[in-house]
């Protein structure tokens, strides 16, 4: 197939481009800055420069691909409007460009479990549950899903909602957990159970490709059809994740220490202030702290297995080991 990938210089996007090329697909990568293309600058990847929010001229490129894999988005922002500007407005402008093509290519939108909202420990979230995002990031990804659904009568589209994504080059989850495990202490909010779903980036790439090759699609009037959550199929307590990281590092399992909510909020504020002083984007902020108030972020893969033929293959233990080896 012929693919156009947005967000190709990001963590997931870079893996996806390489994943598709390794399977002999034709790939065009949309990048905002060609100087950041890195190892994407190969004869097997066609690079085009453009910014979706500013209105990239994609007419010629869209007319020559079978599917657009839309990963471009903001995962961290100093202000709520930053999430909506990139995630919602950028997605809407992409859909407008697709709708203008004589034969619009299929669209696979990489959304987020944050768009659906949290779950309850022991009861993974399913696609037919009412959505309830708790963060600005989640609300912006849900707004992006609504934008895609608004064009569903003209553009064949599907949305995939992953939970925590990790793997080589992961900028947040693995580095943060690794640092805490090495310190021997992993903090958690409150005394209750904290449960999470995760997925290795290669399994997510497989899920996105399966969605591209399927015939399922979003429906303008149906909030469930064409939306799929994916994970490695297991639910992990925070203690389980910490123990798995400790095993991969060859260390003893760390102590998981409950912290009161206000301390989490102060830590988020401190991270934001430090980021402003250093001129960098923090990997933790008050918006992410809102998500930590919830006891569980888990999801079911039942519908993705049934409709997309998606089957995760990378266990947490294997995935963490590979990730650590790649950074050593």
mmCIF file of C-alpha atoms in Angstrom:
data_model
loop_
_atom_site.group_PDB
_atom_site.id
_atom_site.type_symbol
_atom_site.label_atom_id
_atom_site.label_comp_id
_atom_site.label_asym_id
_atom_site.label_seq_id
_atom_site.Cartn_x
_atom_site.Cartn_y
_atom_site.Cartn_z
ATOM 1 C CA UNK A 1 0.000 0.000 0.000
ATOM 2 C CA UNK A 2 0.952 3.649 -0.405
ATOM 3 C CA UNK A 3 0.919 5.540 2.907
ATOM 4 C CA UNK A 4 1.215 9.134 4.035
ATOM 5 C CA UNK A 5 2.324 9.379 7.669
ATOM 6 C CA UNK A 6 1.888 12.559 9.725
ATOM 7 C CA UNK A 7 3.890 13.036 12.908
ATOM 8 C CA UNK A 8 6.652 10.940 11.386
ATOM 9 C CA UNK A 9 9.458 12.572 13.396
ATOM 10 C CA UNK A 10 7.806 11.670 16.702
ATOM 11 C CA UNK A 11 8.391 8.582 18.823
ATOM 12 C CA UNK A 12 5.525 6.497 17.397
ATOM 13 C CA UNK A 13 5.663 8.059 13.930
ATOM 14 C CA UNK A 14 9.331 7.245 13.419
ATOM 15 C CA UNK A 15 8.752 3.627 14.397
ATOM 16 C CA UNK A 16 5.713 3.436 12.136
ATOM 17 C CA UNK A 17 7.597 4.712 9.081
ATOM 18 C CA UNK A 18 10.367 2.153 9.604
ATOM 19 C CA UNK A 19 7.781 -0.575 10.272
ATOM 20 C CA UNK A 20 5.992 0.122 6.982
ATOM 21 C CA UNK A 21 9.202 0.358 4.961
ATOM 22 C CA UNK A 22 10.394 -2.980 6.369
ATOM 23 C CA UNK A 23 7.209 -4.514 4.966
ATOM 24 C CA UNK A 24 7.781 -3.003 1.499
ATOM 25 C CA UNK A 25 5.040 -0.393 1.686
ATOM 26 C CA UNK A 26 5.482 2.952 -0.048
ATOM 27 C CA UNK A 27 5.804 5.752 2.520
ATOM 28 C CA UNK A 28 5.529 9.512 2.271
ATOM 29 C CA UNK A 29 6.351 11.273 5.539
ATOM 30 C CA UNK A 30 4.952 14.693 6.379
ATOM 31 C CA UNK A 31 7.384 16.649 8.572
ATOM 32 C CA UNK A 32 7.165 20.190 9.909
ATOM 33 C CA UNK A 33 10.938 20.670 9.702
ATOM 34 C CA UNK A 34 13.109 18.698 7.291
ATOM 35 C CA UNK A 35 16.151 19.252 9.513
ATOM 36 C CA UNK A 36 14.479 17.011 12.122
ATOM 37 C CA UNK A 37 13.886 14.139 9.704
ATOM 38 C CA UNK A 38 16.953 12.225 10.955
ATOM 39 C CA UNK A 39 17.117 8.654 9.702
ATOM 40 C CA UNK A 40 13.904 9.136 7.703
ATOM 41 C CA UNK A 41 16.007 10.721 4.977
ATOM 42 C CA UNK A 42 16.403 7.583 2.928
ATOM 43 C CA UNK A 43 15.676 6.735 -0.671
ATOM 44 C CA UNK A 44 12.765 4.566 0.503
ATOM 45 C CA UNK A 45 10.905 7.431 2.208
ATOM 46 C CA UNK A 46 9.513 10.436 0.360
ATOM 47 C CA UNK A 47 9.682 13.509 2.604
ATOM 48 C CA UNK A 48 7.376 16.505 2.292
ATOM 49 C CA UNK A 49 7.490 19.580 4.523
ATOM 50 C CA UNK A 50 4.348 21.122 5.950
ATOM 51 C CA UNK A 51 2.385 22.058 9.056
ATOM 52 C CA UNK A 52 -1.188 20.777 9.353
ATOM 53 C CA UNK A 53 -2.234 23.586 11.669
ATOM 54 C CA UNK A 54 -1.010 26.205 9.201
ATOM 55 C CA UNK A 55 -2.659 24.346 6.343
ATOM 56 C CA UNK A 56 -0.111 22.187 4.550
ATOM 57 C CA UNK A 57 -0.566 21.870 0.789
ATOM 58 C CA UNK A 58 -1.208 18.121 0.527
ATOM 59 C CA UNK A 59 -3.319 17.986 -2.621
ATOM 60 C CA UNK A 60 -0.726 16.269 -4.829
ATOM 61 C CA UNK A 61 0.455 13.888 -2.088
ATOM 62 C CA UNK A 62 -3.048 12.825 -1.034
ATOM 63 C CA UNK A 63 -3.958 12.041 -4.614
ATOM 64 C CA UNK A 64 -1.123 9.497 -4.752
ATOM 65 C CA UNK A 65 -1.655 7.473 -1.549
ATOM 66 C CA UNK A 66 -4.088 4.789 -0.442
ATOM 67 C CA UNK A 67 -4.128 5.648 3.256
ATOM 68 C CA UNK A 68 -3.157 8.428 5.645
ATOM 69 C CA UNK A 69 -1.875 7.371 9.068
ATOM 70 C CA UNK A 70 -2.415 10.445 11.225
ATOM 71 C CA UNK A 71 -0.115 10.584 14.255
ATOM 72 C CA UNK A 72 0.766 14.281 14.392
ATOM 73 C CA UNK A 73 -0.313 15.761 17.689
ATOM 74 C CA UNK A 74 0.626 17.529 20.911
ATOM 75 C CA UNK A 75 1.106 15.301 23.957
ATOM 76 C CA UNK A 76 2.469 18.115 26.153
ATOM 77 C CA UNK A 77 1.544 21.783 26.105
ATOM 78 C CA UNK A 78 2.074 24.755 28.370
ATOM 79 C CA UNK A 79 -1.526 25.844 27.830
ATOM 80 C CA UNK A 80 -4.801 24.016 27.150
ATOM 81 C CA UNK A 81 -5.343 25.793 23.841
ATOM 82 C CA UNK A 82 -2.064 24.314 22.625
ATOM 83 C CA UNK A 83 -3.567 20.823 22.740
ATOM 84 C CA UNK A 84 -6.674 21.871 20.821
ATOM 85 C CA UNK A 85 -4.759 23.921 18.265
ATOM 86 C CA UNK A 86 -2.649 20.941 17.217
ATOM 87 C CA UNK A 87 -4.825 17.934 17.975
ATOM 88 C CA UNK A 88 -8.293 19.170 17.054
ATOM 89 C CA UNK A 89 -7.671 21.986 14.554
ATOM 90 C CA UNK A 90 -4.820 20.167 12.802
ATOM 91 C CA UNK A 91 -6.944 17.032 12.429
ATOM 92 C CA UNK A 92 -9.914 18.981 11.105
ATOM 93 C CA UNK A 93 -7.736 20.690 8.471
ATOM 94 C CA UNK A 94 -6.342 17.309 7.412
ATOM 95 C CA UNK A 95 -9.895 15.984 6.993
ATOM 96 C CA UNK A 96 -10.840 19.031 4.943
ATOM 97 C CA UNK A 97 -7.872 18.351 2.655
ATOM 98 C CA UNK A 98 -8.846 14.692 2.343
ATOM 99 C CA UNK A 99 -12.450 15.552 1.500
ATOM 100 C CA UNK A 100 -11.282 17.726 -1.415
ATOM 101 C CA UNK A 101 -9.512 14.812 -3.113
ATOM 102 C CA UNK A 102 -11.479 13.206 -5.947
ATOM 103 C CA UNK A 103 -11.000 9.768 -4.397
ATOM 104 C CA UNK A 104 -10.069 10.394 -0.746
ATOM 105 C CA UNK A 105 -7.574 7.913 0.705
ATOM 106 C CA UNK A 106 -8.525 6.036 3.865
ATOM 107 C CA UNK A 107 -7.675 7.724 7.178
ATOM 108 C CA UNK A 108 -6.387 5.964 10.295
ATOM 109 C CA UNK A 109 -6.351 8.340 13.249
ATOM 110 C CA UNK A 110 -4.123 7.469 16.205
ATOM 111 C CA UNK A 111 -6.160 8.848 19.088
ATOM 112 C CA UNK A 112 -5.602 7.994 22.768
ATOM 113 C CA UNK A 113 -7.238 6.179 25.654
ATOM 114 C CA UNK A 114 -7.249 9.625 27.274
ATOM 115 C CA UNK A 115 -10.007 10.583 24.807
ATOM 116 C CA UNK A 116 -12.245 7.886 26.267
ATOM 117 C CA UNK A 117 -11.365 8.433 29.903
ATOM 118 C CA UNK A 118 -10.320 6.281 32.865
ATOM 119 C CA UNK A 119 -11.622 2.876 33.865
ATOM 120 C CA UNK A 120 -12.063 0.931 37.085
ATOM 121 C CA UNK A 121 -9.465 -1.577 38.356
ATOM 122 C CA UNK A 122 -10.449 -5.033 37.127
ATOM 123 C CA UNK A 123 -12.891 -3.620 34.555
ATOM 124 C CA UNK A 124 -11.024 -2.523 31.408
ATOM 125 C CA UNK A 125 -12.727 0.220 29.433
ATOM 126 C CA UNK A 126 -14.662 -0.852 26.335
ATOM 127 C CA UNK A 127 -15.519 1.224 23.309
ATOM 128 C CA UNK A 128 -19.265 1.275 24.016
ATOM 129 C CA UNK A 129 -18.858 2.987 27.409
ATOM 130 C CA UNK A 130 -19.674 6.723 27.560
ATOM 131 C CA UNK A 131 -16.561 8.826 27.025
ATOM 132 C CA UNK A 132 -15.329 10.905 29.972
ATOM 133 C CA UNK A 133 -11.931 12.537 29.389
ATOM 134 C CA UNK A 134 -10.442 14.153 32.495
ATOM 135 C CA UNK A 135 -7.595 16.181 30.986
ATOM 136 C CA UNK A 136 -7.271 18.888 28.354
ATOM 137 C CA UNK A 137 -5.154 16.485 26.328
ATOM 138 C CA UNK A 138 -7.917 13.856 26.417
ATOM 139 C CA UNK A 139 -10.579 16.408 25.533
ATOM 140 C CA UNK A 140 -8.513 17.614 22.566
ATOM 141 C CA UNK A 141 -8.058 14.061 21.244
ATOM 142 C CA UNK A 142 -11.801 13.454 21.600
ATOM 143 C CA UNK A 143 -12.445 16.694 19.714
ATOM 144 C CA UNK A 144 -10.137 15.375 16.989
ATOM 145 C CA UNK A 145 -12.171 12.141 16.837
ATOM 146 C CA UNK A 146 -15.335 14.236 16.441
ATOM 147 C CA UNK A 147 -13.657 16.161 13.615
ATOM 148 C CA UNK A 148 -12.842 12.908 11.814
ATOM 149 C CA UNK A 149 -16.369 11.585 12.354
ATOM 150 C CA UNK A 150 -17.750 14.793 10.886
ATOM 151 C CA UNK A 151 -16.209 13.824 7.532
ATOM 152 C CA UNK A 152 -17.093 10.121 7.746
ATOM 153 C CA UNK A 153 -19.662 10.429 4.967
ATOM 154 C CA UNK A 154 -16.866 11.475 2.583
ATOM 155 C CA UNK A 155 -13.710 9.910 4.056
ATOM 156 C CA UNK A 156 -13.410 6.269 5.117
ATOM 157 C CA UNK A 157 -11.802 6.506 8.554
ATOM 158 C CA UNK A 158 -11.055 4.532 11.707
ATOM 159 C CA UNK A 159 -9.759 5.658 15.123
ATOM 160 C CA UNK A 160 -7.348 3.670 17.289
ATOM 161 C CA UNK A 161 -7.004 4.493 20.995
ATOM 162 C CA UNK A 162 -3.760 3.222 22.562
ATOM 163 C CA UNK A 163 -2.939 3.469 26.282
ATOM 164 C CA UNK A 164 0.665 4.036 27.492
ATOM 165 C CA UNK A 165 3.010 3.375 24.551
ATOM 166 C CA UNK A 166 6.611 2.386 25.206
ATOM 167 C CA UNK A 167 9.625 1.088 23.314
ATOM 168 C CA UNK A 168 13.024 2.252 22.013
ATOM 169 C CA UNK A 169 13.127 6.030 21.991
ATOM 170 C CA UNK A 170 10.180 6.365 24.384
ATOM 171 C CA UNK A 171 10.533 9.906 25.768
ATOM 172 C CA UNK A 172 8.457 9.544 28.936
ATOM 173 C CA UNK A 173 7.241 6.233 30.369
ATOM 174 C CA UNK A 174 10.408 4.110 30.332
ATOM 175 C CA UNK A 175 12.865 6.905 31.285
ATOM 176 C CA UNK A 176 10.665 8.008 34.202
ATOM 177 C CA UNK A 177 10.007 4.494 35.515
ATOM 178 C CA UNK A 178 13.660 3.509 35.065
ATOM 179 C CA UNK A 179 14.848 6.506 37.079
ATOM 180 C CA UNK A 180 12.428 5.804 39.925
ATOM 181 C CA UNK A 181 13.320 2.113 40.046
ATOM 182 C CA UNK A 182 17.017 2.944 40.162
ATOM 183 C CA UNK A 183 16.299 5.256 43.100
ATOM 184 C CA UNK A 184 14.446 2.408 44.809
ATOM 185 C CA UNK A 185 11.211 4.368 45.288
ATOM 186 C CA UNK A 186 8.166 4.650 43.015
ATOM 187 C CA UNK A 187 5.546 7.180 44.199
ATOM 188 C CA UNK A 188 1.843 6.702 43.561
ATOM 189 C CA UNK A 189 -1.145 8.906 44.279
ATOM 190 C CA UNK A 190 -3.026 7.750 47.359
ATOM 191 C CA UNK A 191 -3.310 4.334 48.954
ATOM 192 C CA UNK A 192 -5.622 2.573 46.505
ATOM 193 C CA UNK A 193 -4.815 0.367 43.535
ATOM 194 C CA UNK A 194 -3.460 2.061 40.439
ATOM 195 C CA UNK A 195 -3.869 -0.034 37.284
ATOM 196 C CA UNK A 196 -2.697 0.544 33.707
ATOM 197 C CA UNK A 197 -2.723 -0.922 30.223
ATOM 198 C CA UNK A 198 0.379 -0.585 28.047
ATOM 199 C CA UNK A 199 1.420 -1.471 24.520
ATOM 200 C CA UNK A 200 4.816 -1.806 22.866
ATOM 201 C CA UNK A 201 5.267 0.597 19.967
ATOM 202 C CA UNK A 202 5.785 -2.272 17.478
ATOM 203 C CA UNK A 203 2.453 -3.809 18.480
ATOM 204 C CA UNK A 204 0.796 -0.418 18.061
ATOM 205 C CA UNK A 205 2.301 -0.168 14.567
ATOM 206 C CA UNK A 206 0.820 -3.584 13.786
ATOM 207 C CA UNK A 207 -2.577 -2.404 15.057
ATOM 208 C CA UNK A 208 -2.459 0.751 12.919
ATOM 209 C CA UNK A 209 -1.572 -1.262 9.830
ATOM 210 C CA UNK A 210 -4.366 -3.747 10.587
ATOM 211 C CA UNK A 211 -6.789 -0.812 10.853
ATOM 212 C CA UNK A 212 -5.552 0.527 7.510
ATOM 213 C CA UNK A 213 -6.099 -2.805 5.800
ATOM 214 C CA UNK A 214 -9.537 -3.434 7.327
ATOM 215 C CA UNK A 215 -12.890 -2.306 5.973
ATOM 216 C CA UNK A 216 -14.315 -1.002 9.273
ATOM 217 C CA UNK A 217 -15.092 2.681 9.413
ATOM 218 C CA UNK A 218 -16.441 5.487 11.552
ATOM 219 C CA UNK A 219 -20.099 6.383 11.126
ATOM 220 C CA UNK A 220 -21.375 9.973 11.276
ATOM 221 C CA UNK A 221 -24.167 9.096 13.717
ATOM 222 C CA UNK A 222 -22.584 6.217 15.653
ATOM 223 C CA UNK A 223 -20.155 7.101 18.457
ATOM 224 C CA UNK A 224 -18.862 3.517 18.760
ATOM 225 C CA UNK A 225 -18.467 2.138 15.237
ATOM 226 C CA UNK A 226 -14.938 2.375 13.881
ATOM 227 C CA UNK A 227 -13.271 3.170 17.236
ATOM 228 C CA UNK A 228 -10.874 0.623 18.768
ATOM 229 C CA UNK A 229 -8.809 0.427 21.946
ATOM 230 C CA UNK A 230 -5.612 -1.635 21.812
ATOM 231 C CA UNK A 231 -3.088 -2.852 24.392
ATOM 232 C CA UNK A 232 -0.938 -5.900 25.119
ATOM 233 C CA UNK A 233 -4.043 -7.541 26.591
ATOM 234 C CA UNK A 234 -3.103 -7.332 30.275
ATOM 235 C CA UNK A 235 -3.862 -5.076 33.227
ATOM 236 C CA UNK A 236 -0.924 -4.055 35.417
ATOM 237 C CA UNK A 237 -0.834 -2.568 38.871
ATOM 238 C CA UNK A 238 1.784 0.123 39.320
ATOM 239 C CA UNK A 239 3.624 -2.390 41.516
ATOM 240 C CA UNK A 240 3.680 -4.844 38.589
ATOM 241 C CA UNK A 241 5.189 -2.269 36.237
ATOM 242 C CA UNK A 242 7.820 -1.305 38.791
ATOM 243 C CA UNK A 243 8.732 -4.955 39.439
ATOM 244 C CA UNK A 244 8.996 -5.654 35.687
ATOM 245 C CA UNK A 245 11.331 -2.693 35.226
ATOM 246 C CA UNK A 246 13.422 -3.793 38.219
ATOM 247 C CA UNK A 247 13.748 -7.283 36.742
ATOM 248 C CA UNK A 248 14.813 -5.861 33.375
ATOM 249 C CA UNK A 249 17.435 -3.743 35.168
ATOM 250 C CA UNK A 250 18.617 -6.635 37.338
ATOM 251 C CA UNK A 251 17.591 -4.842 40.526
ATOM 252 C CA UNK A 252 15.382 -5.492 43.520
ATOM 253 C CA UNK A 253 11.757 -4.412 43.251
ATOM 254 C CA UNK A 254 11.434 -0.842 44.542
ATOM 255 C CA UNK A 255 9.161 0.379 47.294
ATOM 256 C CA UNK A 256 5.889 1.856 45.986
ATOM 257 C CA UNK A 257 5.141 4.795 48.279
ATOM 258 C CA UNK A 258 1.698 6.469 48.471
ATOM 259 C CA UNK A 259 1.715 10.262 48.227
ATOM 260 C CA UNK A 260 -1.153 12.675 48.957
ATOM 261 C CA UNK A 261 -2.743 14.324 45.944
ATOM 262 C CA UNK A 262 -1.553 17.875 46.770
ATOM 263 C CA UNK A 263 2.069 16.705 46.622
ATOM 264 C CA UNK A 264 1.500 15.343 43.098
ATOM 265 C CA UNK A 265 0.024 18.688 42.099
ATOM 266 C CA UNK A 266 2.962 20.600 43.530
ATOM 267 C CA UNK A 267 5.400 18.320 41.705
ATOM 268 C CA UNK A 268 3.544 18.987 38.441
ATOM 269 C CA UNK A 269 3.650 22.743 39.012
ATOM 270 C CA UNK A 270 7.357 22.568 39.833
ATOM 271 C CA UNK A 271 8.001 20.611 36.615
ATOM 272 C CA UNK A 272 6.149 23.258 34.601
ATOM 273 C CA UNK A 273 8.091 26.114 36.206
ATOM 274 C CA UNK A 274 11.392 24.323 35.635
ATOM 275 C CA UNK A 275 10.453 23.784 32.024
ATOM 276 C CA UNK A 276 9.750 27.473 31.533
ATOM 277 C CA UNK A 277 13.065 28.453 33.097
ATOM 278 C CA UNK A 278 14.989 25.975 30.963
ATOM 279 C CA UNK A 279 12.946 26.608 27.830
ATOM 280 C CA UNK A 280 12.010 22.928 27.508
ATOM 281 C CA UNK A 281 8.739 20.998 27.515
ATOM 282 C CA UNK A 282 8.359 19.041 30.781
ATOM 283 C CA UNK A 283 7.269 15.410 30.619
ATOM 284 C CA UNK A 284 4.919 16.033 33.565
ATOM 285 C CA UNK A 285 2.475 18.861 34.153
ATOM 286 C CA UNK A 286 -0.787 19.645 35.919
ATOM 287 C CA UNK A 287 -2.803 18.259 33.039
ATOM 288 C CA UNK A 288 -1.091 14.864 33.438
ATOM 289 C CA UNK A 289 -1.568 15.157 37.202
ATOM 290 C CA UNK A 290 -5.337 15.248 36.611
ATOM 291 C CA UNK A 291 -5.076 11.863 34.920
ATOM 292 C CA UNK A 292 -3.182 10.484 37.921
ATOM 293 C CA UNK A 293 -6.204 11.160 40.120
ATOM 294 C CA UNK A 294 -7.940 8.243 38.420
ATOM 295 C CA UNK A 295 -7.417 4.728 39.824
ATOM 296 C CA UNK A 296 -7.182 2.956 36.459
ATOM 297 C CA UNK A 297 -6.353 3.515 32.802
ATOM 298 C CA UNK A 298 -7.031 0.113 31.298
ATOM 299 C CA UNK A 299 -8.770 -0.976 28.106
ATOM 300 C CA UNK A 300 -10.121 -4.061 26.367
ATOM 301 C CA UNK A 301 -8.704 -5.397 23.087
ATOM 302 C CA UNK A 302 -11.709 -7.637 22.385
ATOM 303 C CA UNK A 303 -13.152 -5.588 19.520
ATOM 304 C CA UNK A 304 -9.757 -4.949 17.914
ATOM 305 C CA UNK A 305 -9.035 -8.691 17.947
ATOM 306 C CA UNK A 306 -12.434 -9.477 16.453
ATOM 307 C CA UNK A 307 -12.699 -6.745 13.806
ATOM 308 C CA UNK A 308 -9.085 -5.879 12.967
ATOM 309 C CA UNK A 309 -7.436 -9.244 13.517
ATOM 310 C CA UNK A 310 -5.048 -7.530 15.924
ATOM 311 C CA UNK A 311 -3.011 -9.816 18.172
ATOM 312 C CA UNK A 312 -0.293 -8.296 20.398
ATOM 313 C CA UNK A 313 2.938 -10.283 20.365
ATOM 314 C CA UNK A 314 5.312 -8.404 22.676
ATOM 315 C CA UNK A 315 5.087 -9.085 26.400
ATOM 316 C CA UNK A 316 5.929 -6.433 28.963
ATOM 317 C CA UNK A 317 9.052 -8.295 30.065
ATOM 318 C CA UNK A 318 10.344 -8.676 26.502
ATOM 319 C CA UNK A 319 9.395 -5.120 25.558
ATOM 320 C CA UNK A 320 11.165 -3.541 28.525
ATOM 321 C CA UNK A 321 14.271 -5.648 27.983
ATOM 322 C CA UNK A 322 14.468 -4.666 24.305
ATOM 323 C CA UNK A 323 13.906 -1.015 25.159
ATOM 324 C CA UNK A 324 16.681 -0.937 27.736
ATOM 325 C CA UNK A 325 19.078 -2.804 25.437
ATOM 326 C CA UNK A 326 18.460 -0.286 22.659
ATOM 327 C CA UNK A 327 19.479 2.616 24.919
ATOM 328 C CA UNK A 328 22.581 0.997 26.419
#
